[in-house]
Amino acid sequence: MLLEALGSIALGFALAWAAAHRLGDRLPSRRVVLAAGPLGALFGAYVTHSALGPGHVVATLIGAVAVGAVLLSLLIRPRGRIRRSAAA
């Protein structure tokens, strides 16, 4: 379990760094992004490990990356202004 946690934190940090590097203009501050990635991945590893049980290390890490990516995607802001029509 300890190796799964450390691996998920490392993968979450790598995912957050890549997101901050590629989408820096559309994300909040770099500190928030670099903290949200590992925390989301750690939560994803916990949930996946709880659902599958011990012995599924690769599946646990895949679940960790998936939840970390979902959390980071929630931080992305729209590219431009939101245009609303008068009829809506």
MMTF fields as JSON, N, C-alpha, C and O atoms, coordinates in Angstrom:
{
  "mmtfVersion": "1.0.0",
  "mmtfProducer": "UNKNOWN",
  "numBonds": 351,
  "numAtoms": 352,
  "numGroups": 88,
  "numChains": 1,
  "numModels": 1,
  "chainsPerModel": [1],
  "groupsPerChain": [88],
  "chainIdList": ["A"],
  "bondAtomList": [4, 2, 8, 6, 12, 10, 16, 14, 20, 18, 24, 22, 28, 26, 32, 30, 36, 34, 40, 38, 44, 42, 48, 46, 52, 50, 56, 54, 60, 58, 64, 62, 68, 66, 72, 70, 76, 74, 80, 78, 84, 82, 88, 86, 92, 90, 96, 94, 100, 98, 104, 102, 108, 106, 112, 110, 116, 114, 120, 118, 124, 122, 128, 126, 132, 130, 136, 134, 140, 138, 144, 142, 148, 146, 152, 150, 156, 154, 160, 158, 164, 162, 168, 166, 172, 170, 176, 174, 180, 178, 184, 182, 188, 186, 192, 190, 196, 194, 200, 198, 204, 202, 208, 206, 212, 210, 216, 214, 220, 218, 224, 222, 228, 226, 232, 230, 236, 234, 240, 238, 244, 242, 248, 246, 252, 250, 256, 254, 260, 258, 264, 262, 268, 266, 272, 270, 276, 274, 280, 278, 284, 282, 288, 286, 292, 290, 296, 294, 300, 298, 304, 302, 308, 306, 312, 310, 316, 314, 320, 318, 324, 322, 328, 326, 332, 330, 336, 334, 340, 338, 344, 342, 348, 346],
  "bondOrderList": [1, 1, 1, 1, 1, 1, 1, 1, 1, 1, 1, 1, 1, 1, 1, 1, 1, 1, 1, 1, 1, 1, 1, 1, 1, 1, 1, 1, 1, 1, 1, 1, 1, 1, 1, 1, 1, 1, 1, 1, 1, 1, 1, 1, 1, 1, 1, 1, 1, 1, 1, 1, 1, 1, 1, 1, 1, 1, 1, 1, 1, 1, 1, 1, 1, 1, 1, 1, 1, 1, 1, 1, 1, 1, 1, 1, 1, 1, 1, 1, 1, 1, 1, 1, 1, 1, 1],
  "groupList": [{"groupName": "MET", "atomNameList": ["N", "CA", "C", "O"], "elementList": ["N", "C", "C", "O"], "formalChargeList": [0, 0, 0, 0], "bondAtomList": [1, 0, 2, 1, 3, 2], "bondOrderList": [1, 1, 2], "singleLetterCode": "M", "chemCompType": "L-PEPTIDE LINKING"}, {"groupName": "LEU", "atomNameList": ["N", "CA", "C", "O"], "elementList": ["N", "C", "C", "O"], "formalChargeList": [0, 0, 0, 0], "bondAtomList": [1, 0, 2, 1, 3, 2], "bondOrderList": [1, 1, 2], "singleLetterCode": "L", "chemCompType": "L-PEPTIDE LINKING"}, {"groupName": "GLU", "atomNameList": ["N", "CA", "C", "O"], "elementList": ["N", "C", "C", "O"], "formalChargeList": [0, 0, 0, 0], "bondAtomList": [1, 0, 2, 1, 3, 2], "bondOrderList": [1, 1, 2], "singleLetterCode": "E", "chemCompType": "L-PEPTIDE LINKING"}, {"groupName": "ALA", "atomNameList": ["N", "CA", "C", "O"], "elementList": ["N", "C", "C", "O"], "formalChargeList": [0, 0, 0, 0], "bondAtomList": [1, 0, 2, 1, 3, 2], "bondOrderList": [1, 1, 2], "singleLetterCode": "A", "chemCompType": "L-PEPTIDE LINKING"}, {"groupName": "GLY", "atomNameList": ["N", "CA", "C", "O"], "elementList": ["N", "C", "C", "O"], "formalChargeList": [0, 0, 0, 0], "bondAtomList": [1, 0, 2, 1, 3, 2], "bondOrderList": [1, 1, 2], "singleLetterCode": "G", "chemCompType": "PEPTIDE LINKING"}, {"groupName": "SER", "atomNameList": ["N", "CA", "C", "O"], "elementList": ["N", "C", "C", "O"], "formalChargeList": [0, 0, 0, 0], "bondAtomList": [1, 0, 2, 1, 3, 2], "bondOrderList": [1, 1, 2], "singleLetterCode": "S", "chemCompType": "L-PEPTIDE LINKING"}, {"groupName": "ILE", "atomNameList": ["N", "CA", "C", "O"], "elementList": ["N", "C", "C", "O"], "formalChargeList": [0, 0, 0, 0], "bondAtomList": [1, 0, 2, 1, 3, 2], "bondOrderList": [1, 1, 2], "singleLetterCode": "I", "chemCompType": "L-PEPTIDE LINKING"}, {"groupName": "PHE", "atomNameList": ["N", "CA", "C", "O"], "elementList": ["N", "C", "C", "O"], "formalChargeList": [0, 0, 0, 0], "bondAtomList": [1, 0, 2, 1, 3, 2], "bondOrderList": [1, 1, 2], "singleLetterCode": "F", "chemCompType": "L-PEPTIDE LINKING"}, {"groupName": "TRP", "atomNameList": ["N", "CA", "C", "O"], "elementList": ["N", "C", "C", "O"], "formalChargeList": [0, 0, 0, 0], "bondAtomList": [1, 0, 2, 1, 3, 2], "bondOrderList": [1, 1, 2], "singleLetterCode": "W", "chemCompType": "L-PEPTIDE LINKING"}, {"groupName": "HIS", "atomNameList": ["N", "CA", "C", "O"], "elementList": ["N", "C", "C", "O"], "formalChargeList": [0, 0, 0, 0], "bondAtomList": [1, 0, 2, 1, 3, 2], "bondOrderList": [1, 1, 2], "singleLetterCode": "H", "chemCompType": "L-PEPTIDE LINKING"}, {"groupName": "ARG", "atomNameList": ["N", "CA", "C", "O"], "elementList": ["N", "C", "C", "O"], "formalChargeList": [0, 0, 0, 0], "bondAtomList": [1, 0, 2, 1, 3, 2], "bondOrderList": [1, 1, 2], "singleLetterCode": "R", "chemCompType": "L-PEPTIDE LINKING"}, {"groupName": "ASP", "atomNameList": ["N", "CA", "C", "O"], "elementList": ["N", "C", "C", "O"], "formalChargeList": [0, 0, 0, 0], "bondAtomList": [1, 0, 2, 1, 3, 2], "bondOrderList": [1, 1, 2], "singleLetterCode": "D", "chemCompType": "L-PEPTIDE LINKING"}, {"groupName": "PRO", "atomNameList": ["N", "CA", "C", "O"], "elementList": ["N", "C", "C", "O"], "formalChargeList": [0, 0, 0, 0], "bondAtomList": [1, 0, 2, 1, 3, 2], "bondOrderList": [1, 1, 2], "singleLetterCode": "P", "chemCompType": "L-PEPTIDE LINKING"}, {"groupName": "VAL", "atomNameList": ["N", "CA", "C", "O"], "elementList": ["N", "C", "C", "O"], "formalChargeList": [0, 0, 0, 0], "bondAtomList": [1, 0, 2, 1, 3, 2], "bondOrderList": [1, 1, 2], "singleLetterCode": "V", "chemCompType": "L-PEPTIDE LINKING"}, {"groupName": "TYR", "atomNameList": ["N", "CA", "C", "O"], "elementList": ["N", "C", "C", "O"], "formalChargeList": [0, 0, 0, 0], "bondAtomList": [1, 0, 2, 1, 3, 2], "bondOrderList": [1, 1, 2], "singleLetterCode": "Y", "chemCompType": "L-PEPTIDE LINKING"}, {"groupName": "THR", "atomNameList": ["N", "CA", "C", "O"], "elementList": ["N", "C", "C", "O"], "formalChargeList": [0, 0, 0, 0], "bondAtomList": [1, 0, 2, 1, 3, 2], "bondOrderList": [1, 1, 2], "singleLetterCode": "T", "chemCompType": "L-PEPTIDE LINKING"}],
  "groupTypeList": [0, 1, 1, 2, 3, 1, 4, 5, 6, 3, 1, 4, 7, 3, 1, 3, 8, 3, 3, 3, 9, 10, 1, 4, 11, 10, 1, 12, 5, 10, 10, 13, 13, 1, 3, 3, 4, 12, 1, 4, 3, 1, 7, 4, 3, 14, 13, 15, 9, 5, 3, 1, 4, 12, 4, 9, 13, 13, 3, 15, 1, 6, 4, 3, 13, 3, 13, 4, 3, 13, 1, 1, 5, 1, 1, 6, 10, 12, 10, 4, 10, 6, 10, 10, 5, 3, 3, 3],
  "groupIdList": [1, 2, 3, 4, 5, 6, 7, 8, 9, 10, 11, 12, 13, 14, 15, 16, 17, 18, 19, 20, 21, 22, 23, 24, 25, 26, 27, 28, 29, 30, 31, 32, 33, 34, 35, 36, 37, 38, 39, 40, 41, 42, 43, 44, 45, 46, 47, 48, 49, 50, 51, 52, 53, 54, 55, 56, 57, 58, 59, 60, 61, 62, 63, 64, 65, 66, 67, 68, 69, 70, 71, 72, 73, 74, 75, 76, 77, 78, 79, 80, 81, 82, 83, 84, 85, 86, 87, 88],
  "secStructList": [7, 2, 2, 2, 2, 2, 2, 2, 2, 2, 2, 2, 2, 2, 2, 2, 2, 2, 2, 2, 2, 2, 1, 6, 6, 6, 1, 1, 7, 2, 2, 2, 2, 2, 2, 2, 2, 2, 2, 2, 2, 2, 2, 2, 2, 2, 2, 2, 2, 2, 2, 2, 7, 6, 6, 7, 2, 2, 2, 2, 2, 2, 2, 2, 2, 2, 2, 2, 2, 2, 2, 2, 2, 6, 6, 7, 7, 7, 1, 1, 7, 7, 7, 7, 7, 6, 6, 7],
  "xCoordList": [0.827, 0.0, 0.869, 0.52, 1.977, 2.853, 3.448, 3.536, 3.852, 4.394, 3.319, 3.611, 2.104, 1.005, 0.774, 0.552, 0.828, 0.621, 1.74, 1.48, 2.972, 4.094, 4.085, 4.38, 3.746, 3.655, 2.549, 2.718, 1.413, 0.312, 0.636, 0.243, 1.339, 1.744, 2.714, 2.6, 3.663, 4.621, 3.921, 4.217, 3.002, 2.268, 1.364, 1.248, 0.733, -0.094, 0.716, 0.266, 1.912, 2.774, 3.234, 3.282, 3.571, 3.98, 2.825, 3.028, 1.635, 0.462, 0.179, -0.15, 0.303, 0.077, 1.143, 0.836, 2.389, 3.453, 3.212, 3.388, 2.813, 2.537, 1.358, 1.391, 0.323, -0.832, -0.446, -0.869, 0.338, 0.762, 1.662, 1.633, 2.446, 3.354, 2.583, 2.859, 1.614, 0.887, -0.265, -0.541, -0.939, -2.14, -1.985, -2.946, -0.809, -0.532, -1.418, -1.736, -1.825, -2.648, -4.11, -4.847, -4.54, -5.938, -6.16, -7.289, -5.119, -5.22, -4.997, -4.41, -5.458, -5.145, -3.652, -2.864, -3.268, -1.85, -1.165, -1.784, 0.108, 0.899, 0.918, 0.95, 0.9, 0.91, -0.344, -0.27, -1.487, -2.742, -2.734, -3.162, -2.245, -2.215, -1.264, -1.596, -0.091, 0.888, 0.477, 1.015, -0.448, -0.973, -2.183, -2.368, -3.001, -4.227, -3.934, -4.645, -2.913, -2.598, -2.259, -2.903, -1.267, -0.954, -2.075, -2.275, -2.807, -3.908, -5.03, -5.602, -5.337, -6.354, -5.914, -6.709, -4.652, -4.142, -4.106, -4.396, -3.761, -3.756, -5.171, -5.379, -6.129, -7.525, -7.987, -8.689, -7.595, -7.953, -7.347, -7.991, -6.112, -5.483, -6.209, -6.388, -6.621, -7.357, -8.68, -9.014, -9.428, -10.726, -10.555, -11.287, -9.595, -9.383, -8.894, -9.339, -7.984, -7.494, -8.614, -8.679, -9.488, -10.613, -11.59, -12.17, -11.771, -12.722, -12.155, -12.871, -10.884, -10.299, -9.618, -9.581, -9.093, -8.367, -6.885, -6.446, -6.119, -4.674, -4.337, -5.111, -3.173, -2.703, -2.989, -2.655, -3.593, -3.907, -3.174, -3.801, -1.868, -1.062, -1.243, -1.434, -1.187, -1.298, -2.678, -2.79, -3.721, -5.073, -5.25, -5.951, -4.624, -4.701, -4.027, -4.545, -2.887, -2.197, -2.964, -2.966, -3.612, -4.441, -5.62, -5.955, -6.241, -7.323, -6.845, -7.564, -5.643, -5.082, -4.869, -5.201, -4.314, -4.079, -5.406, -5.524, -6.391, -7.691, -8.352, -8.847, -8.362, -8.989, -8.174, -8.748, -6.852, -6.019, -6.265, -6.303, -6.432, -6.713, -8.087, -8.259, -9.055, -10.388, -10.345, -10.96, -9.639, -9.545, -8.852, -9.277, -7.79, -7.108, -7.976, -7.904, -8.789, -9.651, -10.717, -11.206, -11.075, -12.045, -11.469, -12.22, -10.155, -9.521, -9.371, -9.08, -9.565, -9.347, -10.45, -11.635, -10.031, -10.968, -11.195, -10.359, -12.32, -12.565, -11.507, -10.911, -11.281, -10.241, -10.555, -9.708, -11.736, -12.083, -13.28, -13.642, -13.879, -15.071, -16.242, -16.32, -17.136, -18.348, -19.356, -19.705, -19.82, -20.791, -22.184, -22.454, -23.043, -24.425, -25.328, -25.144, -26.274, -27.219, -28.298, -28.513, -28.958, -30.009, -31.24, -32.027, -31.417, -32.6, -32.46, -33.464, -31.258, -31.077, -31.214, -31.091],
  "yCoordList": [-1.193, 0.0, 1.253, 2.251, 1.208, 2.367, 2.67, 3.833, 1.643, 1.858, 2.357, 3.156, 1.905, 2.409, 3.895, 4.68, 4.27, 5.678, 6.557, 7.611, 6.119, 6.91, 6.975, 8.018, 5.863, 5.853, 6.748, 7.438, 6.739, 7.59, 9.066, 9.902, 9.391, 10.786, 11.223, 12.332, 10.363, 10.699, 10.858, 11.791, 9.959, 10.071, 11.31, 11.981, 11.609, 12.809, 14.078, 15.037, 14.092, 15.261, 15.414, 16.529, 14.304, 14.367, 14.843, 15.633, 14.372, 14.804, 16.285, 17.001, 16.746, 18.162, 19.034, 20.114, 18.578, 19.36, 19.464, 20.535, 18.367, 18.399, 19.313, 20.052, 19.272, 20.145, 21.611, 22.467, 21.902, 23.284, 23.778, 24.96, 22.903, 23.281, 23.528, 24.499, 22.655, 22.763, 23.759, 24.442, 23.857, 24.682, 25.766, 26.092, 26.318, 27.293, 28.523, 29.09, 28.948, 30.157, 29.905, 30.855, 28.656, 28.338, 27.734, 27.383, 27.609, 27.031, 28.101, 29.143, 27.859, 28.803, 28.768, 28.246, 29.292, 29.399, 28.037, 27.002, 28.066, 26.839, 26.048, 24.818, 26.74, 26.095, 25.247, 24.139, 25.77, 25.035, 23.792, 22.718, 23.946, 22.826, 21.738, 20.553, 22.137, 21.153, 20.49, 19.44, 21.074, 20.429, 19.551, 18.5, 19.977, 19.236, 17.91, 16.931, 17.858, 16.619, 15.46, 14.414, 15.618, 14.522, 14.198, 13.03, 15.205, 14.929, 14.151, 13.229, 14.527, 13.79, 12.365, 11.43, 12.202, 10.86, 10.015, 8.82, 10.598, 9.856, 9.424, 8.303, 10.305, 9.942, 8.849, 7.92, 8.96, 7.935, 6.588, 5.554, 6.589, 5.334, 4.738, 3.522, 5.58, 5.092, 4.451, 3.356, 5.136, 4.614, 3.325, 2.359, 3.309, 2.116, 0.947, -0.185, 1.215, 0.145, -0.389, -1.588, 0.495, 0.055, -0.796, -1.745, -0.458, -1.202, -2.55, -3.552, -2.583, -3.807, -4.693, -5.914, -4.093, -4.85, -4.915, -4.366, -5.573, -5.655, -6.579, -7.468, -6.348, -7.2, -6.666, -7.325, -5.501, -4.905, -3.574, -2.518, -3.629, -2.41, -1.595, -0.381, -2.233, -1.505, -0.869, 0.282, -1.604, -1.053, 0.103, 1.072, -0.004, 1.072, 2.329, 3.43, 2.182, 3.347, 3.944, 5.162, 3.104, 3.622, 4.413, 5.479, 3.901, 4.635, 5.94, 6.94, 5.936, 7.156, 8.225, 9.392, 7.821, 8.778, 9.293, 10.471, 8.42, 8.837, 9.885, 10.898, 9.649, 10.612, 11.903, 12.989, 11.799, 13.003, 13.835, 15.063, 13.176, 13.893, 14.552, 15.664, 13.876, 14.465, 15.696, 16.714, 15.616, 16.769, 17.941, 19.087, 17.662, 18.74, 19.321, 20.517, 18.491, 19.006, 19.945, 20.824, 19.762, 20.67, 22.056, 23.008, 22.178, 23.468, 24.309, 25.502, 23.705, 24.415, 25.437, 25.136, 26.662, 27.733, 27.796, 27.323, 28.376, 28.524, 29.414, 30.266, 29.203, 29.932, 31.419, 32.256, 31.751, 33.158, 33.545, 32.869, 34.65, 35.092, 34.184, 33.617, 34.056, 33.299, 34.253, 35.27, 33.919, 34.785, 34.237, 33.057, 35.101, 34.693, 35.512, 36.716, 34.845, 35.554, 36.219, 35.86, 37.185, 37.904, 37.037, 37.283, 36.029, 35.168, 34.181, 33.696, 33.893, 32.895, 33.481, 32.778],
  "zCoordList": [0.0, 0.0, 0.0, -0.63, 0.689, 0.741, -0.634, -1.029, -1.355, -2.696, -3.656, -4.546, -3.491, -4.317, -4.035, -4.957, -2.777, -2.419, -2.975, -3.556, -2.796, -3.31, -4.836, -5.42, -5.474, -6.931, -7.446, -8.452, -6.76, -7.196, -6.991, -7.804, -5.928, -5.715, -6.805, -7.327, -7.153, -8.208, -9.556, -10.303, -9.87, -11.128, -11.141, -12.167, -10.019, -9.932, -10.078, -10.705, -9.502, -9.652, -11.097, -11.616, -11.751, -13.161, -14.037, -14.959, -13.755, -14.504, -14.282, -15.228, -13.053, -12.747, -13.396, -13.902, -13.387, -14.02, -15.522, -16.103, -16.153, -17.592, -17.9, -18.884, -17.077, -17.287, -17.093, -17.87, -16.084, -15.836, -16.952, -17.296, -17.51, -18.593, -19.894, -20.598, -20.222, -21.48, -21.413, -22.4, -20.278, -20.159, -19.102, -18.406, -18.978, -17.923, -17.969, -16.924, -19.165, -19.28, -18.924, -18.662, -18.91, -18.642, -17.261, -16.92, -16.473, -15.136, -14.077, -14.368, -12.852, -11.771, -11.444, -12.233, -10.34, -10.003, -10.026, -9.777, -10.327, -10.457, -9.153, -9.173, -8.034, -6.726, -6.52, -5.989, -6.939, -6.8, -7.682, -7.26, -8.909, -9.847, -9.35, -9.39, -8.885, -8.426, -7.113, -6.762, -6.397, -5.189, -5.512, -4.898, -6.467, -6.792, -7.483, -7.255, -8.316, -9.027, -8.101, -8.174, -7.234, -6.309, -5.326, -4.991, -4.859, -3.933, -4.623, -4.042, -5.859, -6.601, -6.897, -6.802, -7.255, -7.53, -6.269, -6.323, -5.155, -3.894, -3.51, -3.045, -3.703, -3.433, -4.396, -3.994, -5.662, -6.637, -6.299, -6.479, -5.811, -5.395, -4.194, -4.112, -3.28, -2.107, -2.514, -2.06, -3.368, -3.8, -4.597, -4.382, -5.512, -6.332, -5.492, -5.68, -4.573, -3.695, -2.803, -2.534, -2.35, -1.522, -2.324, -1.797, -3.593, -4.419, -4.861, -4.863, -5.234, -5.793, -4.752, -4.902, -3.723, -2.715, -3.039, -4.049, -2.202, -2.425, -3.598, -3.952, -4.183, -5.264, -6.652, -7.637, -6.764, -8.061, -8.186, -8.267, -8.201, -8.167, -9.444, -9.373, -10.596, -11.867, -12.002, -12.425, -11.649, -11.72, -10.73, -11.019, -9.588, -8.609, -9.131, -8.947, -9.774, -10.337, -11.508, -11.69, -12.302, -13.396, -12.833, -13.349, -11.791, -11.14, -10.533, -10.555, -9.994, -9.408, -10.47, -10.263, -11.606, -12.693, -13.252, -13.589, -13.349, -13.873, -12.975, -13.468, -11.683, -10.769, -10.709, -10.629, -10.746, -10.784, -12.029, -11.958, -13.171, -14.415, -14.375, -14.875, -13.786, -13.668, -12.771, -13.088, -11.678, -10.779, -11.464, -11.317, -12.208, -12.916, -14.03, -14.309, -14.663, -15.723, -15.165, -15.875, -13.901, -13.286, -13.027, -12.815, -13.042, -12.801, -14.07, -13.988, -15.231, -16.497, -16.711, -16.572, -17.056, -17.356, -18.856, -19.626, -19.288, -20.726, -21.368, -20.709, -22.668, -23.382, -23.502, -23.188, -23.942, -24.151, -23.308, -22.345, -23.702, -22.992, -23.322, -24.413, -22.382, -22.617, -23.223, -22.625, -24.41, -25.094, -24.866, -25.088, -24.428, -24.184, -25.098, -25.273, -25.655, -26.525, -25.673, -24.515, -26.271, -25.548, -25.347, -24.433, -26.186, -26.091, -24.921, -24.401, -24.52, -23.465, -22.145, -21.142]
}
